[in-house]
Every structure is written in C-alpha cells, then in structure tokens.
Amino acid sequence: DGGITQSPKYLFRKEGQNVTLSCEQNLNHDAMYWYRQDPGQGLRLIYYSQIVNDFQKGDIAEGYSVSREKKESFPLTVTSAQKNPTAFYLCASSPTSGRGYGELFFGEGSRLTVL
Amino acid sequence: AQSVTQLDSHVSVSEGTPVLLRCNYSSSYSPSLFWYVQHPNKGLQLLLKYTSAATLVKGINGFEAEFKKSETSFHLTKPSAHMSDAAEYFCVVSDRYSSASKIIFGSGTRLSIRP
C-alpha cells in the first residue's frame, strides 16, 4: 500500500544525545515535511523539502537537521542543541502540482521522550 | 498573508446530536481548504478538501463543510455524532499559487462525545 512510514514510533533519549527519526514515502511525492506537535497544541513546521538535495527551514528549525538524498526519504535529526526535544514528531508529504496540490499525507508519528 | 482561526478549542456534544466545528480563514488569493482529524497518538487523516469546485464538500465518515467566501468560513458539520468521532480536528489553508510550504494549520478543536 502507498503511504508514509515513520520509525521508531517511540524513542527515548538521554540529554546530550543526537537521535534520528526516519521518514519514508512511496507516494512519489516531491514535497516532504517535518512537524512538531506539543500537547494540546497545533503543528509547527520544522523543515521542508520540495526537491531532492534541497530543503528549507521552517518556523522552529533550531536544534534540528535534515537531509534529502533520495526522493523517498527525509530523515530528521534532533541534536543536543534542541533545548526541549520531548514532543510528537510528524512527517508528511504532498504533491507539488496537479489535483492533489496542498493535500498532506501523514505518517503515524514518532514520540520522542528525553530522560 | 494567510491565516486560519479555529474558533473553539473544545466542543462537547451528545452522541446522536449535530456537530459544528468552526473555522475562519484569511487568504490573499484563491485558497485551498482542508479539514484533518487526529486520534490520540496517531497521524492526521484528511476528512475533506475544498479546491475551487463545489462549495459544499462531502468527506469521509459523514462529515461535510461549506466554503463561504463572503464570510471567509469553512465550518465542519456532521448531522449525528458518533462516539468514534471523538478526536482533534484541524482546519488548514493553503494558497494554490504559492510554494508548497505555505500550508497553515489552525490550532485545533478537540471534539468530545457524551454518551
């Protein structure tokens, strides 16, 4: 089935450690996104990419890094520079043209807890 | 600039009664509008979308929304609530003539269903 796969679903990290969250899609979408969601709040954009080997910072990029070496993959690294990394992270993809433009397809999310 | 306002952070209805979740938007151009639903610890799922075709849009699970340009509204309704409708709902606006990054989320409305 076509869709977006995020892993791991749950992740625990000690302070000072970097962690990488995986996001893979087989929808052939050009654009991919990472959002952060805190309890009782909406979604905030961390990074997005509209094409392979190119990505842009979103509203809260500090302490995070990404890569886009393949169309299907958009991993997010939460670095030790991120002061408050405990959150629910959502990856999404979308077409950049055609009838589906602007519609986001989401993964199931990854919950990161810093111990 | 685009913006979206969900007028209620929490709505509680009895099972079998109508649901109304309110959303107002601001957009300089022709907007695309979406409603997504999120169950606890899950990703977001598209309920319905408006992309300049019919102003009354029907979605999944009996939900529908009406695009009213004069009122800049896109309220979500359902004639009869079911217990399984309890979730968080997000109204989203995107500008079809801007980059794929210009996707704006509302802050969400938590829908509770009373037995």
JSON list of C-alpha atoms in Angstrom, two decimals:
[
{"chain": "A", "resi": 1, "resn": "ASP", "atom": "CA", "xyz": [0.00, 0.00, 0.00]},
{"chain": "A", "resi": 2, "resn": "GLY", "atom": "CA", "xyz": [1.15, 3.54, -0.69]},
{"chain": "A", "resi": 3, "resn": "GLY", "atom": "CA", "xyz": [1.89, 5.68, 2.30]},
{"chain": "A", "resi": 4, "resn": "ILE", "atom": "CA", "xyz": [4.36, 7.19, 4.71]},
{"chain": "A", "resi": 5, "resn": "THR", "atom": "CA", "xyz": [6.29, 5.16, 7.24]},
{"chain": "A", "resi": 6, "resn": "GLN", "atom": "CA", "xyz": [7.84, 6.73, 10.31]},
{"chain": "A", "resi": 7, "resn": "SER", "atom": "CA", "xyz": [10.15, 4.94, 12.70]},
{"chain": "A", "resi": 8, "resn": "PRO", "atom": "CA", "xyz": [10.60, 4.42, 15.52]},
{"chain": "A", "resi": 9, "resn": "LYS", "atom": "CA", "xyz": [7.14, 5.02, 16.97]},
{"chain": "A", "resi": 10, "resn": "TYR", "atom": "CA", "xyz": [8.56, 5.61, 20.44]},
{"chain": "A", "resi": 11, "resn": "LEU", "atom": "CA", "xyz": [12.08, 6.77, 21.27]},
{"chain": "A", "resi": 12, "resn": "PHE", "atom": "CA", "xyz": [13.82, 7.64, 24.50]},
{"chain": "A", "resi": 13, "resn": "ARG", "atom": "CA", "xyz": [16.94, 9.77, 24.60]},
{"chain": "A", "resi": 14, "resn": "LYS", "atom": "CA", "xyz": [19.33, 10.89, 27.25]},
{"chain": "A", "resi": 15, "resn": "GLU", "atom": "CA", "xyz": [20.22, 14.54, 27.39]},
{"chain": "A", "resi": 16, "resn": "GLY", "atom": "CA", "xyz": [23.15, 15.38, 25.14]},
{"chain": "A", "resi": 17, "resn": "GLN", "atom": "CA", "xyz": [22.46, 12.63, 22.60]},
{"chain": "A", "resi": 18, "resn": "ASN", "atom": "CA", "xyz": [21.53, 13.12, 18.97]},
{"chain": "A", "resi": 19, "resn": "VAL", "atom": "CA", "xyz": [18.71, 10.98, 17.60]},
{"chain": "A", "resi": 20, "resn": "THR", "atom": "CA", "xyz": [17.48, 10.44, 14.05]},
{"chain": "A", "resi": 21, "resn": "LEU", "atom": "CA", "xyz": [13.86, 9.87, 13.11]},
{"chain": "A", "resi": 22, "resn": "SER", "atom": "CA", "xyz": [13.17, 8.05, 9.88]},
{"chain": "A", "resi": 23, "resn": "CYS", "atom": "CA", "xyz": [10.54, 9.00, 7.29]},
{"chain": "A", "resi": 24, "resn": "GLU", "atom": "CA", "xyz": [9.99, 7.05, 4.07]},
{"chain": "A", "resi": 25, "resn": "GLN", "atom": "CA", "xyz": [7.26, 7.55, 1.45]},
{"chain": "A", "resi": 26, "resn": "ASN", "atom": "CA", "xyz": [6.27, 5.55, -1.62]},
{"chain": "A", "resi": 27, "resn": "LEU", "atom": "CA", "xyz": [3.70, 8.02, -2.94]},
{"chain": "A", "resi": 28, "resn": "ASN", "atom": "CA", "xyz": [6.11, 9.59, -5.44]},
{"chain": "A", "resi": 29, "resn": "HIS", "atom": "CA", "xyz": [5.55, 13.00, -3.86]},
{"chain": "A", "resi": 30, "resn": "ASP", "atom": "CA", "xyz": [8.08, 15.76, -4.41]},
{"chain": "A", "resi": 31, "resn": "ALA", "atom": "CA", "xyz": [7.49, 17.64, -1.16]},
{"chain": "A", "resi": 32, "resn": "MET", "atom": "CA", "xyz": [8.15, 16.34, 2.34]},
{"chain": "A", "resi": 33, "resn": "TYR", "atom": "CA", "xyz": [7.75, 18.00, 5.72]},
{"chain": "A", "resi": 34, "resn": "TRP", "atom": "CA", "xyz": [8.57, 17.58, 9.40]},
{"chain": "A", "resi": 35, "resn": "TYR", "atom": "CA", "xyz": [6.23, 18.97, 12.04]},
{"chain": "A", "resi": 36, "resn": "ARG", "atom": "CA", "xyz": [6.45, 19.08, 15.80]},
{"chain": "A", "resi": 37, "resn": "GLN", "atom": "CA", "xyz": [3.34, 18.75, 17.97]},
{"chain": "A", "resi": 38, "resn": "ASP", "atom": "CA", "xyz": [3.28, 19.53, 21.69]},
{"chain": "A", "resi": 39, "resn": "PRO", "atom": "CA", "xyz": [0.39, 18.51, 23.99]},
{"chain": "A", "resi": 40, "resn": "GLY", "atom": "CA", "xyz": [-2.77, 20.47, 23.30]},
{"chain": "A", "resi": 41, "resn": "GLN", "atom": "CA", "xyz": [-1.13, 22.46, 20.53]},
{"chain": "A", "resi": 42, "resn": "GLY", "atom": "CA", "xyz": [-1.22, 22.55, 16.78]},
{"chain": "A", "resi": 43, "resn": "LEU", "atom": "CA", "xyz": [1.53, 21.63, 14.36]},
{"chain": "A", "resi": 44, "resn": "ARG", "atom": "CA", "xyz": [4.69, 23.67, 13.92]},
{"chain": "A", "resi": 45, "resn": "LEU", "atom": "CA", "xyz": [6.85, 23.30, 10.82]},
{"chain": "A", "resi": 46, "resn": "ILE", "atom": "CA", "xyz": [10.48, 22.29, 11.43]},
{"chain": "A", "resi": 47, "resn": "TYR", "atom": "CA", "xyz": [11.87, 21.71, 7.92]},
{"chain": "A", "resi": 48, "resn": "TYR", "atom": "CA", "xyz": [10.51, 21.07, 4.47]},
{"chain": "A", "resi": 49, "resn": "SER", "atom": "CA", "xyz": [11.88, 19.90, 1.15]},
{"chain": "A", "resi": 50, "resn": "GLN", "atom": "CA", "xyz": [10.37, 20.35, -2.29]},
{"chain": "A", "resi": 51, "resn": "ILE", "atom": "CA", "xyz": [13.02, 18.51, -4.27]},
{"chain": "A", "resi": 52, "resn": "VAL", "atom": "CA", "xyz": [15.90, 16.10, -3.75]},
{"chain": "A", "resi": 53, "resn": "ASN", "atom": "CA", "xyz": [19.09, 17.69, -2.35]},
{"chain": "A", "resi": 54, "resn": "ASP", "atom": "CA", "xyz": [17.26, 20.84, -1.30]},
{"chain": "A", "resi": 55, "resn": "PHE", "atom": "CA", "xyz": [15.44, 21.78, 1.90]},
{"chain": "A", "resi": 56, "resn": "GLN", "atom": "CA", "xyz": [14.40, 24.90, 3.80]},
{"chain": "A", "resi": 57, "resn": "LYS", "atom": "CA", "xyz": [13.99, 25.85, 7.43]},
{"chain": "A", "resi": 58, "resn": "GLY", "atom": "CA", "xyz": [10.52, 26.13, 8.82]},
{"chain": "A", "resi": 59, "resn": "ASP", "atom": "CA", "xyz": [9.37, 28.09, 11.84]},
{"chain": "A", "resi": 60, "resn": "ILE", "atom": "CA", "xyz": [11.29, 26.15, 14.51]},
{"chain": "A", "resi": 61, "resn": "ALA", "atom": "CA", "xyz": [14.41, 24.71, 12.81]},
{"chain": "A", "resi": 62, "resn": "GLU", "atom": "CA", "xyz": [16.92, 25.47, 15.58]},
{"chain": "A", "resi": 63, "resn": "GLY", "atom": "CA", "xyz": [18.39, 22.30, 17.06]},
{"chain": "A", "resi": 64, "resn": "TYR", "atom": "CA", "xyz": [17.25, 20.11, 14.16]},
{"chain": "A", "resi": 65, "resn": "SER", "atom": "CA", "xyz": [18.84, 18.96, 10.91]},
{"chain": "A", "resi": 66, "resn": "VAL", "atom": "CA", "xyz": [17.58, 17.09, 7.84]},
{"chain": "A", "resi": 67, "resn": "SER", "atom": "CA", "xyz": [18.80, 15.58, 4.58]},
{"chain": "A", "resi": 68, "resn": "ARG", "atom": "CA", "xyz": [17.07, 14.74, 1.31]},
{"chain": "A", "resi": 69, "resn": "GLU", "atom": "CA", "xyz": [19.38, 12.46, -0.63]},
{"chain": "A", "resi": 70, "resn": "LYS", "atom": "CA", "xyz": [16.53, 10.41, -2.10]},
{"chain": "A", "resi": 71, "resn": "LYS", "atom": "CA", "xyz": [13.01, 11.38, -3.13]},
{"chain": "A", "resi": 72, "resn": "GLU", "atom": "CA", "xyz": [11.56, 8.72, -0.86]},
{"chain": "A", "resi": 73, "resn": "SER", "atom": "CA", "xyz": [13.43, 9.59, 2.32]},
{"chain": "A", "resi": 74, "resn": "PHE", "atom": "CA", "xyz": [13.57, 12.66, 4.61]},
{"chain": "A", "resi": 75, "resn": "PRO", "atom": "CA", "xyz": [15.21, 11.82, 7.96]},
{"chain": "A", "resi": 76, "resn": "LEU", "atom": "CA", "xyz": [15.16, 14.28, 10.85]},
{"chain": "A", "resi": 77, "resn": "THR", "atom": "CA", "xyz": [18.00, 14.52, 13.38]},
{"chain": "A", "resi": 78, "resn": "VAL", "atom": "CA", "xyz": [17.20, 16.02, 16.75]},
{"chain": "A", "resi": 79, "resn": "THR", "atom": "CA", "xyz": [20.51, 17.35, 18.02]},
{"chain": "A", "resi": 80, "resn": "SER", "atom": "CA", "xyz": [21.70, 18.03, 21.54]},
{"chain": "A", "resi": 81, "resn": "ALA", "atom": "CA", "xyz": [21.27, 21.73, 20.74]},
{"chain": "A", "resi": 82, "resn": "GLN", "atom": "CA", "xyz": [17.50, 21.34, 20.85]},
{"chain": "A", "resi": 83, "resn": "LYS", "atom": "CA", "xyz": [16.62, 22.53, 24.35]},
{"chain": "A", "resi": 84, "resn": "ASN", "atom": "CA", "xyz": [13.25, 20.91, 24.74]},
{"chain": "A", "resi": 85, "resn": "PRO", "atom": "CA", "xyz": [13.02, 17.96, 22.34]},
{"chain": "A", "resi": 86, "resn": "THR", "atom": "CA", "xyz": [10.30, 15.94, 24.08]},
{"chain": "A", "resi": 87, "resn": "ALA", "atom": "CA", "xyz": [7.40, 16.03, 21.61]},
{"chain": "A", "resi": 88, "resn": "PHE", "atom": "CA", "xyz": [5.41, 14.16, 18.98]},
{"chain": "A", "resi": 89, "resn": "TYR", "atom": "CA", "xyz": [7.01, 14.43, 15.54]},
{"chain": "A", "resi": 90, "resn": "LEU", "atom": "CA", "xyz": [5.01, 14.06, 12.35]},
{"chain": "A", "resi": 91, "resn": "CYS", "atom": "CA", "xyz": [6.32, 13.57, 8.84]},
{"chain": "A", "resi": 92, "resn": "ALA", "atom": "CA", "xyz": [4.17, 14.41, 5.82]},
{"chain": "A", "resi": 93, "resn": "SER", "atom": "CA", "xyz": [4.41, 14.53, 2.05]},
{"chain": "A", "resi": 94, "resn": "SER", "atom": "CA", "xyz": [2.43, 16.24, -0.68]},
{"chain": "A", "resi": 95, "resn": "PRO", "atom": "CA", "xyz": [2.35, 16.62, -4.44]},
{"chain": "A", "resi": 96, "resn": "THR", "atom": "CA", "xyz": [3.53, 20.00, -5.69]},
{"chain": "A", "resi": 97, "resn": "SER", "atom": "CA", "xyz": [1.20, 20.13, -8.67]},
{"chain": "A", "resi": 98, "resn": "GLY", "atom": "CA", "xyz": [-1.96, 18.62, -10.04]},
{"chain": "A", "resi": 99, "resn": "ARG", "atom": "CA", "xyz": [-5.26, 17.88, -8.36]},
{"chain": "A", "resi": 100, "resn": "GLY", "atom": "CA", "xyz": [-3.69, 16.87, -5.06]},
{"chain": "A", "resi": 101, "resn": "TYR", "atom": "CA", "xyz": [-1.76, 20.08, -4.60]},
{"chain": "A", "resi": 102, "resn": "GLY", "atom": "CA", "xyz": [-1.62, 21.21, -0.99]},
{"chain": "A", "resi": 103, "resn": "GLU", "atom": "CA", "xyz": [-3.05, 17.99, 0.45]},
{"chain": "A", "resi": 104, "resn": "LEU", "atom": "CA", "xyz": [-0.79, 16.48, 3.07]},
{"chain": "A", "resi": 105, "resn": "PHE", "atom": "CA", "xyz": [-0.32, 12.78, 3.69]},
{"chain": "A", "resi": 106, "resn": "PHE", "atom": "CA", "xyz": [0.90, 12.00, 7.21]},
{"chain": "A", "resi": 107, "resn": "GLY", "atom": "CA", "xyz": [2.82, 9.22, 8.84]},
{"chain": "A", "resi": 108, "resn": "GLU", "atom": "CA", "xyz": [1.76, 7.77, 12.20]},
{"chain": "A", "resi": 109, "resn": "GLY", "atom": "CA", "xyz": [4.23, 9.89, 14.13]},
{"chain": "A", "resi": 110, "resn": "SER", "atom": "CA", "xyz": [7.23, 9.35, 16.39]},
{"chain": "A", "resi": 111, "resn": "ARG", "atom": "CA", "xyz": [7.08, 10.20, 20.09]},
{"chain": "A", "resi": 112, "resn": "LEU", "atom": "CA", "xyz": [10.42, 11.32, 21.48]},
{"chain": "A", "resi": 113, "resn": "THR", "atom": "CA", "xyz": [10.99, 11.49, 25.23]},
{"chain": "A", "resi": 114, "resn": "VAL", "atom": "CA", "xyz": [14.13, 12.91, 26.77]},
{"chain": "A", "resi": 115, "resn": "LEU", "atom": "CA", "xyz": [15.03, 11.30, 30.08]},
{"chain": "B", "resi": 1, "resn": "ALA", "atom": "CA", "xyz": [-0.66, 36.66, 4.26]},
{"chain": "B", "resi": 2, "resn": "GLN", "atom": "CA", "xyz": [-2.67, 33.61, 5.09]},
{"chain": "B", "resi": 3, "resn": "SER", "atom": "CA", "xyz": [-4.11, 32.68, 8.47]},
{"chain": "B", "resi": 4, "resn": "VAL", "atom": "CA", "xyz": [-6.68, 30.31, 9.89]},
{"chain": "B", "resi": 5, "resn": "THR", "atom": "CA", "xyz": [-8.64, 30.56, 13.13]},
{"chain": "B", "resi": 6, "resn": "GLN", "atom": "CA", "xyz": [-10.49, 27.73, 14.77]},
{"chain": "B", "resi": 7, "resn": "LEU", "atom": "CA", "xyz": [-12.99, 29.48, 16.96]},
{"chain": "B", "resi": 8, "resn": "ASP", "atom": "CA", "xyz": [-13.39, 26.75, 19.59]},
{"chain": "B", "resi": 9, "resn": "SER", "atom": "CA", "xyz": [-10.58, 24.89, 21.32]},
{"chain": "B", "resi": 10, "resn": "HIS", "atom": "CA", "xyz": [-13.01, 22.31, 22.72]},
{"chain": "B", "resi": 11, "resn": "VAL", "atom": "CA", "xyz": [-16.50, 21.22, 21.65]},
{"chain": "B", "resi": 12, "resn": "SER", "atom": "CA", "xyz": [-18.60, 18.69, 23.54]},
{"chain": "B", "resi": 13, "resn": "VAL", "atom": "CA", "xyz": [-21.80, 17.17, 22.12]},
{"chain": "B", "resi": 14, "resn": "SER", "atom": "CA", "xyz": [-24.03, 14.24, 22.96]},
{"chain": "B", "resi": 15, "resn": "GLU", "atom": "CA", "xyz": [-23.99, 11.15, 20.81]},
{"chain": "B", "resi": 16, "resn": "GLY", "atom": "CA", "xyz": [-26.58, 11.41, 18.04]},
{"chain": "B", "resi": 17, "resn": "THR", "atom": "CA", "xyz": [-26.67, 15.23, 18.04]},
{"chain": "B", "resi": 18, "resn": "PRO", "atom": "CA", "xyz": [-25.21, 17.52, 15.35]},
{"chain": "B", "resi": 19, "resn": "VAL", "atom": "CA", "xyz": [-21.57, 18.58, 15.29]},
{"chain": "B", "resi": 20, "resn": "LEU", "atom": "CA", "xyz": [-20.34, 22.04, 14.28]},
{"chain": "B", "resi": 21, "resn": "LEU", "atom": "CA", "xyz": [-16.63, 22.91, 14.30]},
{"chain": "B", "resi": 22, "resn": "ARG", "atom": "CA", "xyz": [-15.95, 26.47, 13.20]},
{"chain": "B", "resi": 23, "resn": "CYS", "atom": "CA", "xyz": [-13.09, 27.70, 11.04]},
{"chain": "B", "resi": 24, "resn": "ASN", "atom": "CA", "xyz": [-12.39, 31.15, 9.60]},
{"chain": "B", "resi": 25, "resn": "TYR", "atom": "CA", "xyz": [-9.57, 31.87, 7.21]},
{"chain": "B", "resi": 26, "resn": "SER", "atom": "CA", "xyz": [-7.73, 34.75, 5.63]},
{"chain": "B", "resi": 27, "resn": "SER", "atom": "CA", "xyz": [-6.08, 34.42, 2.24]},
{"chain": "B", "resi": 28, "resn": "SER", "atom": "CA", "xyz": [-4.91, 36.89, -0.36]},
{"chain": "B", "resi": 29, "resn": "TYR", "atom": "CA", "xyz": [-5.53, 34.53, -3.24]},
{"chain": "B", "resi": 30, "resn": "SER", "atom": "CA", "xyz": [-7.73, 31.58, -4.06]},
{"chain": "B", "resi": 31, "resn": "PRO", "atom": "CA", "xyz": [-7.36, 29.27, -1.11]},
{"chain": "B", "resi": 32, "resn": "SER", "atom": "CA", "xyz": [-7.49, 25.53, -0.83]},
{"chain": "B", "resi": 33, "resn": "LEU", "atom": "CA", "xyz": [-9.05, 24.48, 2.47]},
{"chain": "B", "resi": 34, "resn": "PHE", "atom": "CA", "xyz": [-8.82, 21.20, 4.31]},
{"chain": "B", "resi": 35, "resn": "TRP", "atom": "CA", "xyz": [-10.09, 19.51, 7.45]},
{"chain": "B", "resi": 36, "resn": "TYR", "atom": "CA", "xyz": [-7.96, 16.81, 9.08]},
{"chain": "B", "resi": 37, "resn": "VAL", "atom": "CA", "xyz": [-8.74, 14.54, 12.02]},
{"chain": "B", "resi": 38, "resn": "GLN", "atom": "CA", "xyz": [-6.22, 13.21, 14.54]},
{"chain": "B", "resi": 39, "resn": "HIS", "atom": "CA", "xyz": [-6.91, 10.43, 17.01]},
{"chain": "B", "resi": 40, "resn": "PRO", "atom": "CA", "xyz": [-4.62, 10.16, 20.06]},
{"chain": "B", "resi": 41, "resn": "ASN", "atom": "CA", "xyz": [-1.02, 9.25, 19.24]},
{"chain": "B", "resi": 42, "resn": "LYS", "atom": "CA", "xyz": [-1.81, 8.98, 15.54]},
{"chain": "B", "resi": 43, "resn": "GLY", "atom": "CA", "xyz": [-1.03, 10.94, 12.42]},
{"chain": "B", "resi": 44, "resn": "LEU", "atom": "CA", "xyz": [-3.51, 13.25, 10.74]},
{"chain": "B", "resi": 45, "resn": "GLN", "atom": "CA", "xyz": [-6.04, 11.92, 8.26]},
{"chain": "B", "resi": 46, "resn": "LEU", "atom": "CA", "xyz": [-7.77, 14.01, 5.59]},
{"chain": "B", "resi": 47, "resn": "LEU", "atom": "CA", "xyz": [-11.52, 14.39, 6.16]},
{"chain": "B", "resi": 48, "resn": "LEU", "atom": "CA", "xyz": [-12.31, 16.62, 3.20]},
{"chain": "B", "resi": 49, "resn": "LYS", "atom": "CA", "xyz": [-10.94, 19.37, 0.98]},
{"chain": "B", "resi": 50, "resn": "TYR", "atom": "CA", "xyz": [-12.12, 22.39, -0.99]},
{"chain": "B", "resi": 51, "resn": "THR", "atom": "CA", "xyz": [-10.15, 23.31, -4.11]},
{"chain": "B", "resi": 52, "resn": "SER", "atom": "CA", "xyz": [-12.48, 25.68, -6.02]},
{"chain": "B", "resi": 53, "resn": "ALA", "atom": "CA", "xyz": [-15.04, 23.18, -7.26]},
{"chain": "B", "resi": 54, "resn": "ALA", "atom": "CA", "xyz": [-18.38, 22.78, -5.42]},
{"chain": "B", "resi": 55, "resn": "THR", "atom": "CA", "xyz": [-18.67, 24.96, -2.33]},
{"chain": "B", "resi": 56, "resn": "LEU", "atom": "CA", "xyz": [-20.36, 22.18, -0.34]},
{"chain": "B", "resi": 57, "resn": "VAL", "atom": "CA", "xyz": [-17.80, 19.48, 0.17]},
{"chain": "B", "resi": 58, "resn": "LYS", "atom": "CA", "xyz": [-18.58, 16.00, 1.42]},
{"chain": "B", "resi": 59, "resn": "GLY", "atom": "CA", "xyz": [-15.96, 13.99, 3.20]},
{"chain": "B", "resi": 60, "resn": "ILE", "atom": "CA", "xyz": [-15.48, 10.70, 4.96]},
{"chain": "B", "resi": 61, "resn": "ASN", "atom": "CA", "xyz": [-17.46, 9.42, 7.95]},
{"chain": "B", "resi": 62, "resn": "GLY", "atom": "CA", "xyz": [-20.48, 11.64, 7.18]},
{"chain": "B", "resi": 63, "resn": "PHE", "atom": "CA", "xyz": [-18.67, 14.98, 7.60]},
{"chain": "B", "resi": 64, "resn": "GLU", "atom": "CA", "xyz": [-19.18, 17.91, 5.28]},
{"chain": "B", "resi": 65, "resn": "ALA", "atom": "CA", "xyz": [-18.09, 21.54, 5.06]},
{"chain": "B", "resi": 66, "resn": "GLU", "atom": "CA", "xyz": [-19.28, 24.58, 3.18]},
{"chain": "B", "resi": 67, "resn": "PHE", "atom": "CA", "xyz": [-16.94, 27.17, 1.71]},
{"chain": "B", "resi": 68, "resn": "LYS", "atom": "CA", "xyz": [-18.44, 30.65, 2.21]},
{"chain": "B", "resi": 69, "resn": "LYS", "atom": "CA", "xyz": [-16.26, 33.26, 0.59]},
{"chain": "B", "resi": 70, "resn": "SER", "atom": "CA", "xyz": [-18.34, 36.20, 1.81]},
{"chain": "B", "resi": 71, "resn": "GLU", "atom": "CA", "xyz": [-17.92, 35.03, 5.41]},
{"chain": "B", "resi": 72, "resn": "THR", "atom": "CA", "xyz": [-14.38, 33.63, 4.91]},
{"chain": "B", "resi": 73, "resn": "SER", "atom": "CA", "xyz": [-15.53, 30.50, 6.67]},
{"chain": "B", "resi": 74, "resn": "PHE", "atom": "CA", "xyz": [-15.18, 26.76, 6.20]},
{"chain": "B", "resi": 75, "resn": "HIS", "atom": "CA", "xyz": [-17.13, 25.19, 9.06]},
{"chain": "B", "resi": 76, "resn": "LEU", "atom": "CA", "xyz": [-17.20, 21.43, 9.52]},
{"chain": "B", "resi": 77, "resn": "THR", "atom": "CA", "xyz": [-20.51, 19.72, 10.26]},
{"chain": "B", "resi": 78, "resn": "LYS", "atom": "CA", "xyz": [-21.97, 16.29, 10.83]},
{"chain": "B", "resi": 79, "resn": "PRO", "atom": "CA", "xyz": [-25.67, 15.59, 11.35]},
{"chain": "B", "resi": 80, "resn": "SER", "atom": "CA", "xyz": [-25.29, 12.96, 14.05]},
{"chain": "B", "resi": 81, "resn": "ALA", "atom": "CA", "xyz": [-22.23, 12.46, 16.26]},
{"chain": "B", "resi": 82, "resn": "HIS", "atom": "CA", "xyz": [-20.82, 9.03, 16.97]},
{"chain": "B", "resi": 83, "resn": "MET", "atom": "CA", "xyz": [-18.55, 8.06, 19.82]},
{"chain": "B", "resi": 84, "resn": "SER", "atom": "CA", "xyz": [-15.78, 7.28, 17.33]},
{"chain": "B", "resi": 85, "resn": "ASP", "atom": "CA", "xyz": [-15.77, 10.94, 16.24]},
{"chain": "B", "resi": 86, "resn": "ALA", "atom": "CA", "xyz": [-14.03, 11.95, 19.47]},
{"chain": "B", "resi": 87, "resn": "ALA", "atom": "CA", "xyz": [-10.68, 13.34, 18.27]},
{"chain": "B", "resi": 88, "resn": "GLU", "atom": "CA", "xyz": [-8.75, 16.51, 17.46]},
{"chain": "B", "resi": 89, "resn": "TYR", "atom": "CA", "xyz": [-9.74, 18.34, 14.29]},
{"chain": "B", "resi": 90, "resn": "PHE", "atom": "CA", "xyz": [-7.54, 20.75, 12.33]},
{"chain": "B", "resi": 91, "resn": "CYS", "atom": "CA", "xyz": [-8.58, 23.30, 9.73]},
{"chain": "B", "resi": 92, "resn": "VAL", "atom": "CA", "xyz": [-5.84, 24.03, 7.17]},
{"chain": "B", "resi": 93, "resn": "VAL", "atom": "CA", "xyz": [-5.48, 26.64, 4.45]},
{"chain": "B", "resi": 94, "resn": "SER", "atom": "CA", "xyz": [-3.02, 26.67, 1.58]},
{"chain": "B", "resi": 95, "resn": "ASP", "atom": "CA", "xyz": [-2.52, 29.06, -1.27]},
{"chain": "B", "resi": 96, "resn": "ARG", "atom": "CA", "xyz": [-2.59, 27.32, -4.60]},
{"chain": "B", "resi": 97, "resn": "TYR", "atom": "CA", "xyz": [-0.35, 29.91, -6.16]},
{"chain": "B", "resi": 98, "resn": "SER", "atom": "CA", "xyz": [2.42, 29.82, -3.56]},
{"chain": "B", "resi": 99, "resn": "SER", "atom": "CA", "xyz": [5.05, 27.29, -2.71]},
{"chain": "B", "resi": 100, "resn": "ALA", "atom": "CA", "xyz": [4.17, 24.01, -1.10]},
{"chain": "B", "resi": 101, "resn": "SER", "atom": "CA", "xyz": [5.45, 25.36, 2.21]},
{"chain": "B", "resi": 102, "resn": "LYS", "atom": "CA", "xyz": [2.57, 27.83, 2.59]},
{"chain": "B", "resi": 103, "resn": "ILE", "atom": "CA", "xyz": [0.31, 25.43, 4.41]},
{"chain": "B", "resi": 104, "resn": "ILE", "atom": "CA", "xyz": [-1.18, 27.00, 7.54]},
{"chain": "B", "resi": 105, "resn": "PHE", "atom": "CA", "xyz": [-2.70, 24.97, 10.37]},
{"chain": "B", "resi": 106, "resn": "GLY", "atom": "CA", "xyz": [-5.32, 26.09, 12.82]},
{"chain": "B", "resi": 107, "resn": "SER", "atom": "CA", "xyz": [-4.68, 25.44, 16.50]},
{"chain": "B", "resi": 108, "resn": "GLY", "atom": "CA", "xyz": [-7.14, 22.55, 16.56]},
{"chain": "B", "resi": 109, "resn": "THR", "atom": "CA", "xyz": [-10.52, 21.76, 18.11]},
{"chain": "B", "resi": 110, "resn": "ARG", "atom": "CA", "xyz": [-10.92, 18.84, 20.48]},
{"chain": "B", "resi": 111, "resn": "LEU", "atom": "CA", "xyz": [-14.26, 17.14, 19.98]},
{"chain": "B", "resi": 112, "resn": "SER", "atom": "CA", "xyz": [-15.70, 15.19, 22.91]},
{"chain": "B", "resi": 113, "resn": "ILE", "atom": "CA", "xyz": [-18.78, 12.98, 22.60]},
{"chain": "B", "resi": 114, "resn": "ARG", "atom": "CA", "xyz": [-21.03, 12.39, 25.62]},
{"chain": "B", "resi": 115, "resn": "PRO", "atom": "CA", "xyz": [-22.84, 9.02, 25.79]}
]
